[in-house]
mmCIF file of C-alpha atoms in Angstrom:
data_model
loop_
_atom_site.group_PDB
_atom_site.id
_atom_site.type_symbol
_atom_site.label_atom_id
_atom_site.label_comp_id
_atom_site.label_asym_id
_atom_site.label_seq_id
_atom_site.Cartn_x
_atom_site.Cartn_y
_atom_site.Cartn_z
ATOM 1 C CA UNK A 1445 -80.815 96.942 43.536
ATOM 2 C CA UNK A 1446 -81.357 99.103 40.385
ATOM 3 C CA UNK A 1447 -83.772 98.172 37.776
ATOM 4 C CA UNK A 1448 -87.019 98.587 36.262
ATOM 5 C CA UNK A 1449 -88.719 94.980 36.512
ATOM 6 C CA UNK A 1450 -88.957 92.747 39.312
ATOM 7 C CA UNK A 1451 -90.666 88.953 39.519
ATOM 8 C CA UNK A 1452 -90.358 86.249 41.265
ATOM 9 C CA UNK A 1453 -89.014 82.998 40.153
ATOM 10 C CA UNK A 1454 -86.718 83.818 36.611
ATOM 11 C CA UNK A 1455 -83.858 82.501 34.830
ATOM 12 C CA UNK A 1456 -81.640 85.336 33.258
ATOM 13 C CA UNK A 1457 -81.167 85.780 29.690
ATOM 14 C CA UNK A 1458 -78.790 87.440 28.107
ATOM 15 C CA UNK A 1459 -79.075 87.362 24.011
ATOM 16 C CA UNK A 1460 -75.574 88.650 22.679
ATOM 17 C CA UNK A 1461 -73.980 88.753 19.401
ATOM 18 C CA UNK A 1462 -72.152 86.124 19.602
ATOM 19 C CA UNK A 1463 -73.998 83.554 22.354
ATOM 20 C CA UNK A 1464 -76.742 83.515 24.260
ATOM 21 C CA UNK A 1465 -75.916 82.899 28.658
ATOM 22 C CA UNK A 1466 -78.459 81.878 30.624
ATOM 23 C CA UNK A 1467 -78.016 82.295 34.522
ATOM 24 C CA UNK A 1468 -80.569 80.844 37.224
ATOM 25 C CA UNK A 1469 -79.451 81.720 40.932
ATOM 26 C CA UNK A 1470 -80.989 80.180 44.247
ATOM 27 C CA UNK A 1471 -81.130 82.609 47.713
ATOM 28 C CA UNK A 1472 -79.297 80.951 50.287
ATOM 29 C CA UNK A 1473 -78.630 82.579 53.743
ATOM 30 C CA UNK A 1474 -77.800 86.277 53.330
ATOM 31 C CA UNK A 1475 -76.428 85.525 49.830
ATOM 32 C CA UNK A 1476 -77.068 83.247 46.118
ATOM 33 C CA UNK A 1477 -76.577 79.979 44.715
ATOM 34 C CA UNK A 1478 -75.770 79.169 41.600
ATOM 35 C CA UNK A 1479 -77.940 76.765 40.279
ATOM 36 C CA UNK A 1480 -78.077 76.317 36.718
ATOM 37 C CA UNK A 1481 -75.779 78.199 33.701
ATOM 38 C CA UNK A 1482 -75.746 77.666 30.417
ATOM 39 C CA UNK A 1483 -73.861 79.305 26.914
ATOM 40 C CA UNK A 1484 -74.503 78.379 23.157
ATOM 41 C CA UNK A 1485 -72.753 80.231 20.910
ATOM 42 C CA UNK A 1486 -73.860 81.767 18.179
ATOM 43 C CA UNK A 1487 -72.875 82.268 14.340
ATOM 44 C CA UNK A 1488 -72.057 85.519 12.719
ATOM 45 C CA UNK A 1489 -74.718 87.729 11.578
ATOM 46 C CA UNK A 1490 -77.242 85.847 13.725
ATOM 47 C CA UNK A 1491 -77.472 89.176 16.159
ATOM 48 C CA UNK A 1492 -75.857 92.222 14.520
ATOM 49 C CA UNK A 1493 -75.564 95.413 17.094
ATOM 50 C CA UNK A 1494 -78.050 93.727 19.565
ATOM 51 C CA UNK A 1495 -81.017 93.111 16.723
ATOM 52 C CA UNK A 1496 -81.699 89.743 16.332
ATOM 53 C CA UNK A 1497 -81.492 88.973 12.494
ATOM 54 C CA UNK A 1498 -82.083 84.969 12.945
ATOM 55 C CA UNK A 1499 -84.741 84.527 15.138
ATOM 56 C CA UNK A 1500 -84.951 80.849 14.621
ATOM 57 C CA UNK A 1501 -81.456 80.188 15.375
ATOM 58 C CA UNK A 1502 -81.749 82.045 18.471
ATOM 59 C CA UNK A 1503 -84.385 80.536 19.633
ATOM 60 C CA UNK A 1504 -83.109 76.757 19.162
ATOM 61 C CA UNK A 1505 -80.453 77.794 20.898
ATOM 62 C CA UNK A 1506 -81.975 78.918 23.940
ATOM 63 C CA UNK A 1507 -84.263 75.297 23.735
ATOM 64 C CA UNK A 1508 -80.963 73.764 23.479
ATOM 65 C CA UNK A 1509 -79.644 75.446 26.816
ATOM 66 C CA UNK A 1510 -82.828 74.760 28.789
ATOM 67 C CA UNK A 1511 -82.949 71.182 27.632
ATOM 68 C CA UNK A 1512 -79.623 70.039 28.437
ATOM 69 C CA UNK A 1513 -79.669 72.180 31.527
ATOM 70 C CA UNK A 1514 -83.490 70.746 32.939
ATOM 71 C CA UNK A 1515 -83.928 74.261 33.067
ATOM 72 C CA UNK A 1516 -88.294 74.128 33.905
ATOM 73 C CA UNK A 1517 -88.483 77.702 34.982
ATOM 74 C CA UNK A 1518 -90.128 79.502 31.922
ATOM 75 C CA UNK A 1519 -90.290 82.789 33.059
ATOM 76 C CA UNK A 1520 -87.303 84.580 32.054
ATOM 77 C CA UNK A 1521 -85.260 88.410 32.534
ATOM 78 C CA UNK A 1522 -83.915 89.793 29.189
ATOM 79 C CA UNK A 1523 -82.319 92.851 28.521
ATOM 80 C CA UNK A 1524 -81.847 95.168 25.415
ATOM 81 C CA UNK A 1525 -79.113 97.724 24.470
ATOM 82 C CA UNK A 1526 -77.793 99.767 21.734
ATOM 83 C CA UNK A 1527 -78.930 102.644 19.556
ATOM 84 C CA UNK A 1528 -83.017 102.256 20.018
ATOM 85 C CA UNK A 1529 -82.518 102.296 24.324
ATOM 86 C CA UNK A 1530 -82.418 105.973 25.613
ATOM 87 C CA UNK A 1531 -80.872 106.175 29.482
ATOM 88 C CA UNK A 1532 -80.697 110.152 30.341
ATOM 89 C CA UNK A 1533 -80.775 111.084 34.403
ATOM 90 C CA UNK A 1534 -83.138 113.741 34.330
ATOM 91 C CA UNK A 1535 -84.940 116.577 36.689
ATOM 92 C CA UNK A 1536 -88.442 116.630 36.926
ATOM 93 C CA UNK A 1537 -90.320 119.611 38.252
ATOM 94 C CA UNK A 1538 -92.751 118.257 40.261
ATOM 95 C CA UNK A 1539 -93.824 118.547 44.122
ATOM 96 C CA UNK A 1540 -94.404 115.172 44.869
ATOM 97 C CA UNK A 1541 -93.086 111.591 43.867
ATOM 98 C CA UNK A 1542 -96.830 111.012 42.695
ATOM 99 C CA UNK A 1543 -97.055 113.796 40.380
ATOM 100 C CA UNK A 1544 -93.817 112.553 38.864
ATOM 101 C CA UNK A 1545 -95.260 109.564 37.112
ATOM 102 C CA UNK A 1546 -97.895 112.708 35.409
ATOM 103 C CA UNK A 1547 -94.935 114.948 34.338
ATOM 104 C CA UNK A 1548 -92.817 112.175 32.908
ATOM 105 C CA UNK A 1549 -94.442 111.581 29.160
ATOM 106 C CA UNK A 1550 -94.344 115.515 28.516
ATOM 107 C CA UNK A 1551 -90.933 115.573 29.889
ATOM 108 C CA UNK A 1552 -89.276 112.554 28.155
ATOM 109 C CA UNK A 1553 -90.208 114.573 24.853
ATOM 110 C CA UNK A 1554 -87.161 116.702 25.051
ATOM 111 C CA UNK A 1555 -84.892 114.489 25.745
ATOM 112 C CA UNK A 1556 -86.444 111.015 23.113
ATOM 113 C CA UNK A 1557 -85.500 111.552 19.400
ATOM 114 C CA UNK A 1558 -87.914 108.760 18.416
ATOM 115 C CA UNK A 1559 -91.820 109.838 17.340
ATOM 116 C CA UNK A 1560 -93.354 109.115 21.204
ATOM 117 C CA UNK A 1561 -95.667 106.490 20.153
ATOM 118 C CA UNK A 1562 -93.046 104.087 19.115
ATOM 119 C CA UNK A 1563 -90.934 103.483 22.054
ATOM 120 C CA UNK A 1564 -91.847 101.904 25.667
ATOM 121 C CA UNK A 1565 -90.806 104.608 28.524
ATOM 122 C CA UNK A 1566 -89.740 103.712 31.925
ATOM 123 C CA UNK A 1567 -88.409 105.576 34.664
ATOM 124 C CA UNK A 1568 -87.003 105.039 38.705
ATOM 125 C CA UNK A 1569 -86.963 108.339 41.405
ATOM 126 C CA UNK A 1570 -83.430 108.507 42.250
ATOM 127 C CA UNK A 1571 -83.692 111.128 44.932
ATOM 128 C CA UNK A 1572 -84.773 115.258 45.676
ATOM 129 C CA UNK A 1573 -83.287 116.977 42.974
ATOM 130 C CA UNK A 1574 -79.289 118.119 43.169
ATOM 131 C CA UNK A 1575 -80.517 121.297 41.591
ATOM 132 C CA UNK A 1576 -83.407 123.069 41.961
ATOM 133 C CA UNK A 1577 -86.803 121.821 43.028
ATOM 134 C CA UNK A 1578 -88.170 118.416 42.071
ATOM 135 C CA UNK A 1579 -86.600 114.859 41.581
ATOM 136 C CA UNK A 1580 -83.790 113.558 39.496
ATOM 137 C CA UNK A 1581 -84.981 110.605 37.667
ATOM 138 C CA UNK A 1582 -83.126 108.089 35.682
ATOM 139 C CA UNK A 1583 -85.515 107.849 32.520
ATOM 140 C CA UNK A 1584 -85.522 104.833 30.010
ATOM 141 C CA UNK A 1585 -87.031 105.022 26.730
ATOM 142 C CA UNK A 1586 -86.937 101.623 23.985
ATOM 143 C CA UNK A 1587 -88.271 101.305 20.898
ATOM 144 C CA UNK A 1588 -91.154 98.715 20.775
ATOM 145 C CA UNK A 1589 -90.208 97.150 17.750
ATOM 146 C CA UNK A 1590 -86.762 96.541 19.605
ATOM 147 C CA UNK A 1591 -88.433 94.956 22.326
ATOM 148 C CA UNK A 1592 -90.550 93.054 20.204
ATOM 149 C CA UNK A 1593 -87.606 91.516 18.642
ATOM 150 C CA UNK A 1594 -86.227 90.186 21.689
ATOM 151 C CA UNK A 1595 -89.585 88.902 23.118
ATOM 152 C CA UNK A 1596 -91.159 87.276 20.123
ATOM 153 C CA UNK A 1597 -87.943 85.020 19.799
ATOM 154 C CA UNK A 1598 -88.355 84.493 23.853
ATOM 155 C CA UNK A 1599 -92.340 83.466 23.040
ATOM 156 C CA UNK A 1600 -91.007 81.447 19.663
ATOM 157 C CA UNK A 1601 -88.477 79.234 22.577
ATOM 158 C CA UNK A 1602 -91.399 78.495 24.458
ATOM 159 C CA UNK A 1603 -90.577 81.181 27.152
ATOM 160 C CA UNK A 1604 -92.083 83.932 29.049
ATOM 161 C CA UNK A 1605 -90.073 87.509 28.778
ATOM 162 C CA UNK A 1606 -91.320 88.611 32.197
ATOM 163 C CA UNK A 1607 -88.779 91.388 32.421
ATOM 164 C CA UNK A 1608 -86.865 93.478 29.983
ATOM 165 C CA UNK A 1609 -83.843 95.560 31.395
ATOM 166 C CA UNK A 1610 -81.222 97.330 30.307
ATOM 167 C CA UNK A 1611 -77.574 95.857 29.876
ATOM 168 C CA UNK A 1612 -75.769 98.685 31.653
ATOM 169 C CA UNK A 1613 -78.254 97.939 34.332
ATOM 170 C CA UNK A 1614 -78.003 94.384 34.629
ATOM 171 C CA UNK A 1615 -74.607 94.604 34.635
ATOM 172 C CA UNK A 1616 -74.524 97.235 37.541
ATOM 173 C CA UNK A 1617 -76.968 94.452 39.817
ATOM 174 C CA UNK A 1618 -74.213 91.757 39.168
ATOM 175 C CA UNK A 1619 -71.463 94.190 40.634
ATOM 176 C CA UNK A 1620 -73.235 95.603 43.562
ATOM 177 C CA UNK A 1621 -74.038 92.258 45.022
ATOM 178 C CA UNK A 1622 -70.750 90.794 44.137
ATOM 179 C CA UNK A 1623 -68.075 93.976 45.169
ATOM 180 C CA UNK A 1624 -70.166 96.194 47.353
ATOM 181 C CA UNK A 1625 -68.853 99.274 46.406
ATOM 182 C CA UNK A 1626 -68.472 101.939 48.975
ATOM 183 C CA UNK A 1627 -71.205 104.626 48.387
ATOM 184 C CA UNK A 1628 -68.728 107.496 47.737
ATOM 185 C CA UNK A 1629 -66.675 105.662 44.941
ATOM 186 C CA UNK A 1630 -66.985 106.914 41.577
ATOM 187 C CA UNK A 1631 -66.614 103.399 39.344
ATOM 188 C CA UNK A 1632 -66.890 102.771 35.382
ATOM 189 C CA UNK A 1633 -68.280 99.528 34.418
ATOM 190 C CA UNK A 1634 -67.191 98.395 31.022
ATOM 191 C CA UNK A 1635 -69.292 95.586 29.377
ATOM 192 C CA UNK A 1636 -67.112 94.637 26.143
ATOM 193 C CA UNK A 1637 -69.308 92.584 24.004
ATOM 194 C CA UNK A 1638 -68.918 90.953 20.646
ATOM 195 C CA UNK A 1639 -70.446 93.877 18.783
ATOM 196 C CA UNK A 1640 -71.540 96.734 21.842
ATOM 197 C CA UNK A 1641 -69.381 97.880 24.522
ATOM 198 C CA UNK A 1642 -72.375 99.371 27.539
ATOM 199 C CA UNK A 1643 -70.350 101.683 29.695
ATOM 200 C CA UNK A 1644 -71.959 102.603 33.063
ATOM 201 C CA UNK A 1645 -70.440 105.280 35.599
ATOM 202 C CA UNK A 1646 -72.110 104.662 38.597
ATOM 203 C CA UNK A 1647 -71.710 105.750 42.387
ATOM 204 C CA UNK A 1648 -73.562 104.585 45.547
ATOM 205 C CA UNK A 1649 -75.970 102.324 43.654
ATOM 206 C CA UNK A 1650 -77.138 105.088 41.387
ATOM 207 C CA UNK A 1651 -76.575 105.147 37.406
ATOM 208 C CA UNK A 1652 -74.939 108.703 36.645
ATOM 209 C CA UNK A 1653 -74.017 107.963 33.026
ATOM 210 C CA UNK A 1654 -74.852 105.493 30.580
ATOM 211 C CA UNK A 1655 -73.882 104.969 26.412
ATOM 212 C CA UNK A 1656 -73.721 102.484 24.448
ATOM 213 C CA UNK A 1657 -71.056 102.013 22.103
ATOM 214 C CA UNK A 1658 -70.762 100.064 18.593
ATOM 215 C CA UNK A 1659 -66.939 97.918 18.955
ATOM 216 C CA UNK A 1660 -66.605 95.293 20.718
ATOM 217 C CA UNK A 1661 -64.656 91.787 20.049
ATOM 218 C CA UNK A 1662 -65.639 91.557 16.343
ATOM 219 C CA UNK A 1663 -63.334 93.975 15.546
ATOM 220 C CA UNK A 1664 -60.229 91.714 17.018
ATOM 221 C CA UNK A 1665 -61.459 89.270 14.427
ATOM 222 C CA UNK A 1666 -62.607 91.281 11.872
ATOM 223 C CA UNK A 1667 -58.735 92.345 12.477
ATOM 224 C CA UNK A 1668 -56.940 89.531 12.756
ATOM 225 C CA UNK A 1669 -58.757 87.635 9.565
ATOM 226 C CA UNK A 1670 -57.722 90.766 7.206
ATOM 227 C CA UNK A 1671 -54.125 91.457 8.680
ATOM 228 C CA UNK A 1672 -53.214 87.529 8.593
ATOM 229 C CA UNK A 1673 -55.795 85.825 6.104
ATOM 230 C CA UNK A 1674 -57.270 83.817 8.464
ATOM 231 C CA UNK A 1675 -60.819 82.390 8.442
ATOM 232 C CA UNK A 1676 -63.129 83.503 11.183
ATOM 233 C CA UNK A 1677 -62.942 80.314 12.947
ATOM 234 C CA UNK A 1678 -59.193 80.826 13.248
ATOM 235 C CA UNK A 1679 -59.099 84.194 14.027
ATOM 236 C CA UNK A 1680 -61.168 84.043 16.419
ATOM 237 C CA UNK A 1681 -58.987 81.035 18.292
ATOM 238 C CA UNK A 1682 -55.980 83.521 17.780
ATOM 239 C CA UNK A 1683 -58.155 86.334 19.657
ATOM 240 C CA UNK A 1684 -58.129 83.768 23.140
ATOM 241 C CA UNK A 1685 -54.558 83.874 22.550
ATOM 242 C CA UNK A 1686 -54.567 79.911 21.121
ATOM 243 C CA UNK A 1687 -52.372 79.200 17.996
ATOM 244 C CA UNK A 1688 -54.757 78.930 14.732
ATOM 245 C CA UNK A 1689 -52.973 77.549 11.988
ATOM 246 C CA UNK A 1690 -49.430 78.787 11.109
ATOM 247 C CA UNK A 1691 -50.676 81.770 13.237
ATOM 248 C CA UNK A 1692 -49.091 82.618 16.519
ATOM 249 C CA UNK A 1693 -50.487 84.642 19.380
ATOM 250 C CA UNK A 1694 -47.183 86.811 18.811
ATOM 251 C CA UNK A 1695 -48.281 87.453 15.581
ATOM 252 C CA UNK A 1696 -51.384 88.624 16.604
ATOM 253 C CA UNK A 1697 -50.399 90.934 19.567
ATOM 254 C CA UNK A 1698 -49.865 94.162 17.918
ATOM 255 C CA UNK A 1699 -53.380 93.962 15.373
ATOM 256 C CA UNK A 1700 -54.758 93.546 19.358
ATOM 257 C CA UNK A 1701 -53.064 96.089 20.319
ATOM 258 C CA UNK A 1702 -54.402 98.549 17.574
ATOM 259 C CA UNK A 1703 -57.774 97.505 18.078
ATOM 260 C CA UNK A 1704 -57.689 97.658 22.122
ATOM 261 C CA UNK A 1705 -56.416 101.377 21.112
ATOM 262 C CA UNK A 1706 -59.772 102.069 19.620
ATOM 263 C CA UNK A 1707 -61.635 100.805 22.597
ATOM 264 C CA UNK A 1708 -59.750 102.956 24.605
ATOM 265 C CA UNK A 1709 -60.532 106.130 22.723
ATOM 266 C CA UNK A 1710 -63.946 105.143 22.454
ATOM 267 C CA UNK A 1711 -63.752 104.880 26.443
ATOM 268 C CA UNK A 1712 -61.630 108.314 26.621
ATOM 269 C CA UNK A 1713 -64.030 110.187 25.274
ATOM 270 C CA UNK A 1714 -66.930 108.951 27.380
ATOM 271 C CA UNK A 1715 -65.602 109.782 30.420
ATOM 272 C CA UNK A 1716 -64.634 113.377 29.145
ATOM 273 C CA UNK A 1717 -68.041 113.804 28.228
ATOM 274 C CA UNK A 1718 -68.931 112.528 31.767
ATOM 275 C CA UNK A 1719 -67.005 115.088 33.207
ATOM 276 C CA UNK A 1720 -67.943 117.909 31.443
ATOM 277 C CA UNK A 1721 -71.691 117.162 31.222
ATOM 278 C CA UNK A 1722 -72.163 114.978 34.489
ATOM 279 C CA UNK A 1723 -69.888 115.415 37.499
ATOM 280 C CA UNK A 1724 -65.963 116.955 37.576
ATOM 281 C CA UNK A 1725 -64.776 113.906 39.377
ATOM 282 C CA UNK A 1726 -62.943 111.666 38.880
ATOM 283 C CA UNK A 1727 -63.617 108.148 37.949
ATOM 284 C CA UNK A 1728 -60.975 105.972 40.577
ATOM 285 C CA UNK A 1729 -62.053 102.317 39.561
ATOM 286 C CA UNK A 1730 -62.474 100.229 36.485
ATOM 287 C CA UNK A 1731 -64.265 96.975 36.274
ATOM 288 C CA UNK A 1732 -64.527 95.251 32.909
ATOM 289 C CA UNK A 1733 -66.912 92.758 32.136
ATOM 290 C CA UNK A 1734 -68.305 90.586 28.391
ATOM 291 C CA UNK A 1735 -66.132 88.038 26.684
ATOM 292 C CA UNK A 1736 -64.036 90.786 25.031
ATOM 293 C CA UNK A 1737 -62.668 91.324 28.988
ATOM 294 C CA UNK A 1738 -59.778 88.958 28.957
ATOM 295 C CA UNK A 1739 -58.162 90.183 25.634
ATOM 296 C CA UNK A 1740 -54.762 90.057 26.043
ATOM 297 C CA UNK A 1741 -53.166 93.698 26.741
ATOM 298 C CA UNK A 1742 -56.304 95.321 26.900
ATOM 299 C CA UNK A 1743 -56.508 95.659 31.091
ATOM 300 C CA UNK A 1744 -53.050 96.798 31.215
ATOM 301 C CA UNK A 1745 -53.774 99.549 28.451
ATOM 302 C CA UNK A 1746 -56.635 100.715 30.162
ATOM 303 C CA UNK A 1747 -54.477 100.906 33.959
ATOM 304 C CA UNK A 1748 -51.945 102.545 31.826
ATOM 305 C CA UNK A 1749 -54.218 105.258 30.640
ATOM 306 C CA UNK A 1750 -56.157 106.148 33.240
ATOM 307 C CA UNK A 1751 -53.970 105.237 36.118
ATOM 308 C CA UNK A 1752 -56.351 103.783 38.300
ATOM 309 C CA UNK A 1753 -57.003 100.430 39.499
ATOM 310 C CA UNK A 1754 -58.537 98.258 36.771
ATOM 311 C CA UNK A 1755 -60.108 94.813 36.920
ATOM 312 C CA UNK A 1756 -61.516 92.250 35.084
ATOM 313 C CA UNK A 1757 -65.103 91.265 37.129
ATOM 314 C CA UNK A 1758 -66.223 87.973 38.331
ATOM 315 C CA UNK A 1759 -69.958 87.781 38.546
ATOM 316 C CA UNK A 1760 -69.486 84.853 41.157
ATOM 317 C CA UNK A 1761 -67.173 85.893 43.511
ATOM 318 C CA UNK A 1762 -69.961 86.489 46.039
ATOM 319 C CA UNK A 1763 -72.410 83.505 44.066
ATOM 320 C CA UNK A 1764 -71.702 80.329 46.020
ATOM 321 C CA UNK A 1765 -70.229 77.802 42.968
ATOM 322 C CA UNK A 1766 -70.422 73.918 43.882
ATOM 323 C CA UNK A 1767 -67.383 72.413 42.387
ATOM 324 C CA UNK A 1768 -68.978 69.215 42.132
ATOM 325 C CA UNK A 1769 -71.526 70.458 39.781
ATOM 326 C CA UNK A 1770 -69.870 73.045 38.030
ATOM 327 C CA UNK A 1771 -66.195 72.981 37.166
ATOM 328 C CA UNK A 1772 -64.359 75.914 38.615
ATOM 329 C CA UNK A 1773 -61.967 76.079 36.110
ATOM 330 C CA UNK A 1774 -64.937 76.534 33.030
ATOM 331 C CA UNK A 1775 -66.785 78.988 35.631
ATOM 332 C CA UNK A 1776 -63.576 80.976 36.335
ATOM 333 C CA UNK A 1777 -62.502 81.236 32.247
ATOM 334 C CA UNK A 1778 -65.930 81.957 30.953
ATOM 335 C CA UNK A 1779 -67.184 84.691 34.163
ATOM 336 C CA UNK A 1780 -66.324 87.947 32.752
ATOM 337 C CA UNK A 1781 -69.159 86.858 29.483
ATOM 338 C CA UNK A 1782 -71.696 85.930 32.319
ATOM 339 C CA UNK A 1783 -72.113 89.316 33.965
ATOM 340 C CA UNK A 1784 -75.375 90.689 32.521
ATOM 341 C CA UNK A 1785 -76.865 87.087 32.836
ATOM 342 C CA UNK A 1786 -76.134 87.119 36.570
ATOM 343 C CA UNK A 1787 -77.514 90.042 36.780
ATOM 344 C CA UNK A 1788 -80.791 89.398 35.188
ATOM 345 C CA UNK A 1789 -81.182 86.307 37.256
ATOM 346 C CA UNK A 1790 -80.773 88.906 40.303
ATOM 347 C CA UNK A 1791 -84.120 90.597 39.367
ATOM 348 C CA UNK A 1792 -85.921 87.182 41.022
ATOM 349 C CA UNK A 1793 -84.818 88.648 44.408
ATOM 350 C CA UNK A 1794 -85.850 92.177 43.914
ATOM 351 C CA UNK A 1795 -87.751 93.599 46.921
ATOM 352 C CA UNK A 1796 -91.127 94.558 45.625
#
């Protein structure tokens, strides 16, 4: 399991711009149980591109899903993306695995473009280098003040922030353990927020390729409320193809469709950069995750692009679900949205 935090005993967090998701997952047999889940939405401008601008709202709102949840487990795994998290694979020059951990502040220099002393740096050994002596090593670099922000509204809800990931990463735990991937398939994870879209490219559990980029579902509404004078409220109904109004979904479909063509580029020219930076081959699955996932038109645009299999990801279909607890129905409609909190709430089973 990739990551950079591991504890015992944690509910997952995921802080988004539009709601927060909490996930908290039991180990039974070989595989998981899901045991408690949770989503309060949030209003706009309360997190804008992953900062959170209203930390009291956010914080009442994660009280509100550990109340009504009897959620007692306080410590908690967050995660953080956007433009003040750095994820670069890297070589390091060094002999040993020990002498690694020495080379790594002198070599994250060239590759951080934030002043050293402001940003947290982590880093995980991937393997003997694919060029050249040393190690490739999948660096992480985050600005404290970014971290801070996210913590400080976990402290503020009464909660411990035991572990601080990375979307793209979190993401990638909820897929391994729910698809298992064969090691030699090249797959692009898509996690289509309200404001960030985290792509990963990933093959046999490692990370090749990570960015962050700034669209996401806000721009359906932002969208659909100019093109058909609609409040937000509406427009957002009209997004999850309900009738809002004197709106119909028809109406809607082709401002959808112009804004699912901007995701696309934006996903285009990743993986060209991919391939001429990264690796020559091809990517042969998509899997798309975040509440922007089931957007009507956008899977099929992306299978007709790309031709390749695409599909929208269930972060339970391996996470045993009792239907007497939870209604399938709910869990099946809102799954896509609950992928990075599944796989925060993976890190309690990390093998140390």
């Amino acid at each position: 399991m990739f990551g950079l935090g591991k504890q015992k005993g944690l509910v997952g967090l995921d802080i988004g711009s539009s709601s927060v998701k909490v996930v908290e997952l039991k180990k039974k047999g070989d595989g998981y149980e899901l045991l408690n889940l949770g989503i309060e939405a949030l209003g706009q401008d309360t997190v804008v591109d992953g900062a959170i601008m209203d930390s009291f709202t956010v914080s009442t709102a994660i009280e509100t899903i550990f109340n009504q949840n009897k959620i007692s487990t306080k410590n908690v795994a967050t995660a953080v993306s956007g433009h003040s998290v750095i994820v670069k694979k890297i070589a390091v020059n060094a002999p040993t695995e020990e002498e690694v951990a020495n080379a790594i502040p002198y070599e994250a220099q060239q590759y951080i473009p934030f002043d050293m002393a402001d940003v947290n740096l982590s880093y995980q050994v991937l393997g003997p280098a694919t060029a050249g002596p040393g190690f490739d090593v999948m660096l992480v670099a985050v600005k404290r003040d970014k971290i801070l922000n996210h913590t400080n509204v976990l402290s503020q809800s009464g909660k411990t922030p035991t572990v601080v990931d990375i979307d793209a990463f979190a993401l990638q735990n909820a897929f391994e353990v729910n698809y298992e991937p064969a090691a030699d398939r090249m797959i692009a994870l898509l996690n289509i927020g309200a404001s960030i879209m985290n792509i990963n490219i990933l093959r046999g559990g490692v990370p090749l390729f990570t960015r962050d980029v700034s669209v996401g579902g806000n721009q359906y509404t932002d969208t659909l409320q100019k093109e058909l004078d609609l409040s937000y409220e509406d427009a957002e109904k009209l997004k999850q193809g309900k009738e809002a109004g004197t709106a119909t979904p028809a109406q809607a479909a082709p401002h959808l469709q112009s804004v699912s063509e901007i995701l696309l580029l934006e996903v285009q020219k990743t993986f060209d950069f991919f391939k001429q930076t990264t690796s020559a081959e091809n990517i042969q699955q998509i899997y798309v995750a975040g509440g922007t996932a089931r957007i009507e038109g956008l899977v099929d645009l992306l299978k007709g692009e790309f031709n390749i299999p695409v599909e929208v990801m269930n972060p339970f279909q391996r996470v045993e679900v009792n239907p007497s607890k939870f209604d399938p129905n709910y869990i099946n409609e809102i799954a896509p949205q609950m992928s990075v909190a599944v796989g925060l709430a993976l890190r309690s089973f990390d093998t140390p």
